[in-house]
Short mmCIF file of C-alpha atoms and ligand atoms in Angstrom, two decimals:
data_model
loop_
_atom_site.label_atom_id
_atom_site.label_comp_id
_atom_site.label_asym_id
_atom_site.label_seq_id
_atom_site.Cartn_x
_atom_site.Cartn_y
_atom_site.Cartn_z
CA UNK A 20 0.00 0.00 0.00
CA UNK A 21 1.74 3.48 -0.93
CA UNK A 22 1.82 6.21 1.58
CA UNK A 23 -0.66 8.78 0.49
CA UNK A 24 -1.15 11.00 3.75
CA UNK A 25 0.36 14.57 3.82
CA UNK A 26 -0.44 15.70 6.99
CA UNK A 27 0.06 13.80 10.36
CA UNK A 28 -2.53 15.65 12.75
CA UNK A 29 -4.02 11.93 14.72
CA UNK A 30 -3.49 8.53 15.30
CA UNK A 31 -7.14 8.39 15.94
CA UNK A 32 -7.45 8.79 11.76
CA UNK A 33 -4.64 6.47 11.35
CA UNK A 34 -5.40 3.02 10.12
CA UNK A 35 -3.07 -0.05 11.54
CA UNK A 36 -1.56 -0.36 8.67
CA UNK A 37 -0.71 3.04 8.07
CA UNK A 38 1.13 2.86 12.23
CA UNK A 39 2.57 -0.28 10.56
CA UNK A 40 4.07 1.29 7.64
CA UNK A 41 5.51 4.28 9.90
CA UNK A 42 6.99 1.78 12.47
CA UNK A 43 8.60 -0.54 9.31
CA UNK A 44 9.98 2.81 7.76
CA UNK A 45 11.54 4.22 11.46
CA UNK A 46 13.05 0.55 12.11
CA UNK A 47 14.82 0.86 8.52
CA UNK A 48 15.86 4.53 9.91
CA UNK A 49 17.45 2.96 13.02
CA UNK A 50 19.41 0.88 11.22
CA UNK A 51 20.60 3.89 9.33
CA UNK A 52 20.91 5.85 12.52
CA UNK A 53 23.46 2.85 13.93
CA UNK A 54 25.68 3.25 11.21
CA UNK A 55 29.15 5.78 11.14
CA UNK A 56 27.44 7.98 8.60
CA UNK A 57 24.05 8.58 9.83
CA UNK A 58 23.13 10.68 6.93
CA UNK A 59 20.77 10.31 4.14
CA UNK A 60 19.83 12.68 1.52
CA UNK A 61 16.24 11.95 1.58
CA UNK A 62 14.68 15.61 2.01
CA UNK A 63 17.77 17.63 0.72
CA UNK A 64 16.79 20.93 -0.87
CA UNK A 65 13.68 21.09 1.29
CA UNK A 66 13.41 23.27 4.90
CA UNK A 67 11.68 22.59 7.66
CA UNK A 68 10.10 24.91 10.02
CA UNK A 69 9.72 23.95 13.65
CA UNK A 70 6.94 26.37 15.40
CA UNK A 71 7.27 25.89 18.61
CA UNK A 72 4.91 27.87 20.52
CA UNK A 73 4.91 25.22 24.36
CA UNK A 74 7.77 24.55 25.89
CA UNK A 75 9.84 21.52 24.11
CA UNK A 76 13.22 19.52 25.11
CA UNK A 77 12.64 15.85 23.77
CA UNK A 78 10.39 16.38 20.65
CA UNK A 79 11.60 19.73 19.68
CA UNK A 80 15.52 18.43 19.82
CA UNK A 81 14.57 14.60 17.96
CA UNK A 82 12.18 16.85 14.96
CA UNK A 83 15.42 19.46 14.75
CA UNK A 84 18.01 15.59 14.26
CA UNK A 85 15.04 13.83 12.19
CA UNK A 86 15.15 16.75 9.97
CA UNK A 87 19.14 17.23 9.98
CA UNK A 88 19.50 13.33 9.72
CA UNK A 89 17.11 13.32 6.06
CA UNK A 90 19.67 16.63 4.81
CA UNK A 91 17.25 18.96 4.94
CA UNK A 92 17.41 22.40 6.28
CA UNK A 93 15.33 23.19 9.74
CA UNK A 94 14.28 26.14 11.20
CA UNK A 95 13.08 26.48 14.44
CA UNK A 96 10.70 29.29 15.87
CA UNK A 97 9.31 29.06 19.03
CA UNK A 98 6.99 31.59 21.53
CA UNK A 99 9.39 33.79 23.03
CA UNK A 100 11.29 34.72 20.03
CA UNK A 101 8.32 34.87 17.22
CA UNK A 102 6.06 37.81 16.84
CA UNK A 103 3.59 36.20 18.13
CA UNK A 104 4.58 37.93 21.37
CA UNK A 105 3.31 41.15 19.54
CA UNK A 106 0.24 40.34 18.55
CA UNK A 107 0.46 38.34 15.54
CA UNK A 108 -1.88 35.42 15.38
CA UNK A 109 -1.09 31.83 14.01
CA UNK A 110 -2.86 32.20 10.85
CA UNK A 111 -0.58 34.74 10.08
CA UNK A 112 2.39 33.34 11.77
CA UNK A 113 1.39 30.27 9.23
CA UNK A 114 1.05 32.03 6.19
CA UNK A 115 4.10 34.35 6.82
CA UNK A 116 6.23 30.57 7.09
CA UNK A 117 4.56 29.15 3.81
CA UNK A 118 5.47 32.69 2.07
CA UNK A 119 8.88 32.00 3.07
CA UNK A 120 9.20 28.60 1.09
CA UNK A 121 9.04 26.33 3.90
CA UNK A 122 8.03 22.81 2.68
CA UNK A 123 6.76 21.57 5.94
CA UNK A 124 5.79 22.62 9.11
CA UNK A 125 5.98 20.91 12.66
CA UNK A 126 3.55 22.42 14.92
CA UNK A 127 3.59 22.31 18.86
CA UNK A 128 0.66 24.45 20.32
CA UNK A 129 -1.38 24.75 23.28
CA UNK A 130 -4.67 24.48 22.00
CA UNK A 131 -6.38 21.68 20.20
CA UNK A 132 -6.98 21.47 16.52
CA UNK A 133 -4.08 24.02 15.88
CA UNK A 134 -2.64 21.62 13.54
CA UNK A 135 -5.90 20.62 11.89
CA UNK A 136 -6.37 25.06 11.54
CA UNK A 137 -3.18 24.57 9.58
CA UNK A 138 -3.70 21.91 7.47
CA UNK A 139 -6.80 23.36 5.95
CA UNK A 140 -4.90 27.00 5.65
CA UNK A 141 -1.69 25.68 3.76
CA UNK A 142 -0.84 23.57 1.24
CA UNK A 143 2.39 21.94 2.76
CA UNK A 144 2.13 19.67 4.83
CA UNK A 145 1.48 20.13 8.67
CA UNK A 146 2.86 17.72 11.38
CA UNK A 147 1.45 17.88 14.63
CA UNK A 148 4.34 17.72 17.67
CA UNK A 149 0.74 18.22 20.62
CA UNK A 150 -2.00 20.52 20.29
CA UNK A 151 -3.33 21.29 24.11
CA UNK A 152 -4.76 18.15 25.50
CA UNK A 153 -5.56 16.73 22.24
CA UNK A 154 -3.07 14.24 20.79
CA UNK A 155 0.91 13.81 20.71
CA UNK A 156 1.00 11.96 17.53
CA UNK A 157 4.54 11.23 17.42
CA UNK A 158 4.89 10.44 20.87
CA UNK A 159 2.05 7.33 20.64
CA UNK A 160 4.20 5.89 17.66
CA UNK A 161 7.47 6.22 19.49
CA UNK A 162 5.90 5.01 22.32
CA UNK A 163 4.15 1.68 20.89
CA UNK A 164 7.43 1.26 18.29
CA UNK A 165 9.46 0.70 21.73
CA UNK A 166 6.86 -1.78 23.15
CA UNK A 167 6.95 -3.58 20.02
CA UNK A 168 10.84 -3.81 20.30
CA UNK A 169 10.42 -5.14 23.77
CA UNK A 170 7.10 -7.17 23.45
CA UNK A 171 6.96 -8.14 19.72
CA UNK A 172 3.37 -8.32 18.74
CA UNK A 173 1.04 -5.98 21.49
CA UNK A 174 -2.00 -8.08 20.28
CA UNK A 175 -3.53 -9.16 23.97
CA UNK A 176 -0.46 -7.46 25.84
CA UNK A 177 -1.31 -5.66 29.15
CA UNK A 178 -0.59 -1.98 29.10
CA UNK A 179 -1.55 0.04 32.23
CA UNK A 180 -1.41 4.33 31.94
CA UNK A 181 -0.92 5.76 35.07
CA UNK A 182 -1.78 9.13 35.96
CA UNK A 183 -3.29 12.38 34.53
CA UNK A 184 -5.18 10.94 31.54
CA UNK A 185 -7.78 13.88 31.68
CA UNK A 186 -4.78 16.71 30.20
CA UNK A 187 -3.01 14.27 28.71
CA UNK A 188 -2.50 14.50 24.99
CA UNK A 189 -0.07 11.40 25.26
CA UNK A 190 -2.65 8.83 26.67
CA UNK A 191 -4.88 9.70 24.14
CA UNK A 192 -2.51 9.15 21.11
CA UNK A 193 -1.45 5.90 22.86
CA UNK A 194 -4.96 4.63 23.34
CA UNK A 195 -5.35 5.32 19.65
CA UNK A 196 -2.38 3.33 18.61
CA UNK A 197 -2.59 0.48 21.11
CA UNK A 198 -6.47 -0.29 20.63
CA UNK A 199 -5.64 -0.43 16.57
CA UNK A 200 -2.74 -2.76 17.43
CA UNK A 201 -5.37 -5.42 19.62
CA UNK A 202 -3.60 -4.27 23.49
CA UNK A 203 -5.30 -4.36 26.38
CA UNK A 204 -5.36 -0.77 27.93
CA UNK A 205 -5.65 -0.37 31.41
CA UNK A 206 -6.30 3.48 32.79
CA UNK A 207 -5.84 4.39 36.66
CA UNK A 208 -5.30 7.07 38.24
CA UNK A 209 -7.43 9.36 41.36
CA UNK A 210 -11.38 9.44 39.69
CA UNK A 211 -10.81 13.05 38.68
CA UNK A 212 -8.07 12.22 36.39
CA UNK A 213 -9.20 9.55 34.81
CA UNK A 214 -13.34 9.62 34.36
CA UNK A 215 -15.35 6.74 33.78
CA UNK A 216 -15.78 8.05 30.30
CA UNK A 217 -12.44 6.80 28.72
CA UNK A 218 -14.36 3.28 28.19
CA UNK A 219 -15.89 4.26 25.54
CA UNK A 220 -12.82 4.75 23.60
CA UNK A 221 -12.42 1.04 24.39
CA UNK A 222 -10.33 0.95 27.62
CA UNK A 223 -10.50 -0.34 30.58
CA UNK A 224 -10.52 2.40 33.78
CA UNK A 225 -10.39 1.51 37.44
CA UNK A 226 -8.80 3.53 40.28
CA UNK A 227 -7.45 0.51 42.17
CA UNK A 228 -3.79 0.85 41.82
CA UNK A 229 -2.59 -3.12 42.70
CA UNK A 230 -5.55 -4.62 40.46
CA UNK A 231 -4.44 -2.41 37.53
CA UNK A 232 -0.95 -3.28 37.77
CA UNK A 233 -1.08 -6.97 38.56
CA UNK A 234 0.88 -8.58 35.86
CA UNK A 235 0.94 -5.88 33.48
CA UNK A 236 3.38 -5.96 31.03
CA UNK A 237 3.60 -2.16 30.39
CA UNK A 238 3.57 0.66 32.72
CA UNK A 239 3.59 3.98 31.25
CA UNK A 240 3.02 6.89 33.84
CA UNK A 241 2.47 10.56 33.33
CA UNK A 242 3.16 13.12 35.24
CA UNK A 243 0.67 15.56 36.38
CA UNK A 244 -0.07 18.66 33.42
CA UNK A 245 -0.74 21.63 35.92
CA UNK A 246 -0.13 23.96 33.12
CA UNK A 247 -3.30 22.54 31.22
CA UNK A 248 -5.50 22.71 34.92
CA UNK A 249 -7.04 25.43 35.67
CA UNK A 250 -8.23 24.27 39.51
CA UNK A 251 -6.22 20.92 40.84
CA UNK A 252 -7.89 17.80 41.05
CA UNK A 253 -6.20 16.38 44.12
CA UNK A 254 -5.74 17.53 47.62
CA UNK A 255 -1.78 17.78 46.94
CA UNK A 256 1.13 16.35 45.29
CA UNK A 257 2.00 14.54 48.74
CA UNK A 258 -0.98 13.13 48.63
CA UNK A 259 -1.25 11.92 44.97
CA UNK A 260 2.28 10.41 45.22
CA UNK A 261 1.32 8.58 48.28
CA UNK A 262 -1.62 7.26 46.49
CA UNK A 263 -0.88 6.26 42.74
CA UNK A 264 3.22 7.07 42.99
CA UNK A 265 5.06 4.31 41.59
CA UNK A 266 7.68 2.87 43.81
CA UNK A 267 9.27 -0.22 44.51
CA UNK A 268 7.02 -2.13 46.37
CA UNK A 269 4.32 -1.36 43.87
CA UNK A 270 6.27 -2.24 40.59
CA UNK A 271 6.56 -5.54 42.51
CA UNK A 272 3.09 -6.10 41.64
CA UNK A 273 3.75 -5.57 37.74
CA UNK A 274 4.58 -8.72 35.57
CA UNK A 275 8.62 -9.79 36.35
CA UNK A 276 9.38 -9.13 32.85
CA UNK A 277 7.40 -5.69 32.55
CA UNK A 278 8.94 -2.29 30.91
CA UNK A 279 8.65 1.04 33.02
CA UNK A 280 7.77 4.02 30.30
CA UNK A 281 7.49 7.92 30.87
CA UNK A 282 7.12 10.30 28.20
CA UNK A 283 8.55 13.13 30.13
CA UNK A 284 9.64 14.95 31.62
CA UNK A 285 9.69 13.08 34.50
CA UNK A 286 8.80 14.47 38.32
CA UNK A 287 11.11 12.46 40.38
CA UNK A 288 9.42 11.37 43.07
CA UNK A 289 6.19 12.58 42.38
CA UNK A 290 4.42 9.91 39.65
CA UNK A 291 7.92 7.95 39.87
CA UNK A 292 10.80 7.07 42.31
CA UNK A 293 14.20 7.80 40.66
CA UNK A 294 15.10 4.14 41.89
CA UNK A 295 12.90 2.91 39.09
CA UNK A 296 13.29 5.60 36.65
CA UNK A 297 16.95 4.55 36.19
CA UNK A 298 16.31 1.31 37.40
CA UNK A 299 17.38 -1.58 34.82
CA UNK A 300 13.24 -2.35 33.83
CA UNK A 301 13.02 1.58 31.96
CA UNK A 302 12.51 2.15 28.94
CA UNK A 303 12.95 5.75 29.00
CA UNK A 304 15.63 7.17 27.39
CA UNK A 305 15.55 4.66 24.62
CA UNK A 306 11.99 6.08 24.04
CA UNK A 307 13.70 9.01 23.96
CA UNK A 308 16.38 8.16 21.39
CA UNK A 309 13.34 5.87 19.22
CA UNK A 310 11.59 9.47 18.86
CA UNK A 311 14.33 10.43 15.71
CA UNK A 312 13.82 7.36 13.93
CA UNK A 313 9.99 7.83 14.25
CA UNK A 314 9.72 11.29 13.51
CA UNK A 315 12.52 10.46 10.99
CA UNK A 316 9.74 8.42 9.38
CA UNK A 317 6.84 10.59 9.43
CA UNK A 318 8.50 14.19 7.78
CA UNK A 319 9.89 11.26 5.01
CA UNK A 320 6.93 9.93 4.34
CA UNK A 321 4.77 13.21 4.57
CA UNK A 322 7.18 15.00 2.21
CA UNK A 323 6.12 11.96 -0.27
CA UNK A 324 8.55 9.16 0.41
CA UNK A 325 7.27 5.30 -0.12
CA UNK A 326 8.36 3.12 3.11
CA UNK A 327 9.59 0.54 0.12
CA UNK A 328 12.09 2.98 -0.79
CA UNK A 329 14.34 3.41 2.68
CA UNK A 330 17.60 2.24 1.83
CA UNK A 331 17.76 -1.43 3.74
CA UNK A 332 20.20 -2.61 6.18
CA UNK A 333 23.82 -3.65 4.40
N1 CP B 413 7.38 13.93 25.58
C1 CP B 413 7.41 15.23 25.27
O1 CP B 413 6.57 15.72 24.53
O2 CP B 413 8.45 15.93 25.83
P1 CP B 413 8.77 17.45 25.50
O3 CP B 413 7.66 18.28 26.06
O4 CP B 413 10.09 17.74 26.15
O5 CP B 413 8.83 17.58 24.00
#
């Protein structure tokens, strides 16, 4: 099946073979990445604009190598610096990037739909990077592309998300992705985080902490969004960490073979102890690292590369 998409704004529009074809094309892109010359010239002549108007480290920095890795040229804008800060708005922002001859644009934003507002204004391509509490597109396939490396197949696997669901664009994209790839998803977290609701997009929820974790094979946590809530939904940090905090005793209750996962960044002994967060079962940083093959991936095959076309392992 060719790739035919041009934007990447969901996984909840992708099909599972499309999330197959983007994890087949970032595992060719590893292998590329292992090698002395991690170079290819994929996307040279074309520049890519990073508009960064949230706060970034991971997926600002792996968008900025993806980009450098396929030759092109990158740009990166974010809030402080753009004229934004005087007024302008992102339509013009937008057009003002297009009229400069960018070929693509990577779009972190606060509110929802921003990339979607984007994609139906331009005619490059737009890639989301998180829109507000919406979806972290990039994120769920780096996410379920390091499971599969662990795991294999995720068909009937165990995967438990622990933590602020409600704000969190990164639960949703992963519920996408792991319900199209047959998981089981397990939410928990204090009621007011995680509503009842979330079933119907095919999950399980429960706020019983040792029930939800008992042989799970997967445990990503999340930390707490405060920026996204406007009241807080917990008497206080203490008391959340003393609650659904994930410490030793309690990963004892996880499968022996399980993987500990964190988007970040990561409150140290808030949603996780630092004993397990650098403990030998995370997964962490080589989330972290999976995230330039991935997005490696998704500005080739935007820009109107065919997965069959990756230059194979030697
Ligand atoms: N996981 C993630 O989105 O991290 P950053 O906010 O640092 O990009």
């Amino acid at each position: 099946m060719p790739w035919t998409r041009r934007h990447l704004l969901t996984i909840e529009e992708l099909s599972l073979a499309e999330i197959e074809q983007i994890h087949a094309t970032a595992a060719a892109f590893k292998q590329i990445l292992g090698r002395s010359v991690k170079k290819v010239p994929a996307l040279r002549g074309k520049t890519i604009v990073n508009l960064f108007l949230e706060p970034s480290t991971r997926t600002r920095m792996a968008f900025d190598m993806a980009a450098k890795r396929l030759s092109a040229d990158v740009i990166s804008v974010d809030a402080v610096s753009s004229s934004t800060t005087k007024g302008e708005t992102l339509r013009d922002t937008a057009q003002n990037i297009q009229a400069l001859q960018a070929d693509m644009i990577v779009i972190r934003h606060s509110a929802a739909g921003s990339p979607l507002y984007l994609s139906r204004l331009l005619d490059i391509p737009v890639i989301n990077a998180g829109d507000g509490a919406h979806e972290h597109p990039t994120q769920g396939l780096l996410d379920t592309f390091t499971m599969k490396e662990h795991l294999g197949r995720l068909k009937g696997r165990k995967v438990v998300i622990l933590g602020d669901i409600l704000f969190s664009r990164v639960a949703r994209s992963n519920i996408h992705a792991l319900t199209k790839m047959g998981a089981n998803v397990t939410l928990v977290g204090p009621s007011t985080l995680v509503p009842e609701w979330f079933t119907a997009l095919g999950v399980k929820v429960t706020h019983d902490l040792k029930s939800a974790l008992a042989d799970a094979e997967v445990v990503m946590l999340l930390r707490i969004q405060h920026e996204r809530q406007a009241s807080s939904h917990f008497p206080s940090l203490g008391e959340y960490t003393s609650m659904f905090g994930l410490n030793k005793t309690r990963a004892g209750w996880l499968n022996p073979k399980a993987i500990i996962m964190h988007p970040g960044p990561i409150n140290r002994g808030v949603e996780i102890d630092s004993e397990l967060a650098d403990g030998e079962r995370s997964v962490i940083l080589e989330q972290v690292t999976n995230g330039i093959a991935i997005r490696m991936a998704v500005l080739y095959l935007c820009a109107g590369g065919q997965p069959e076309h990756v230059i194979p392992a030697a």
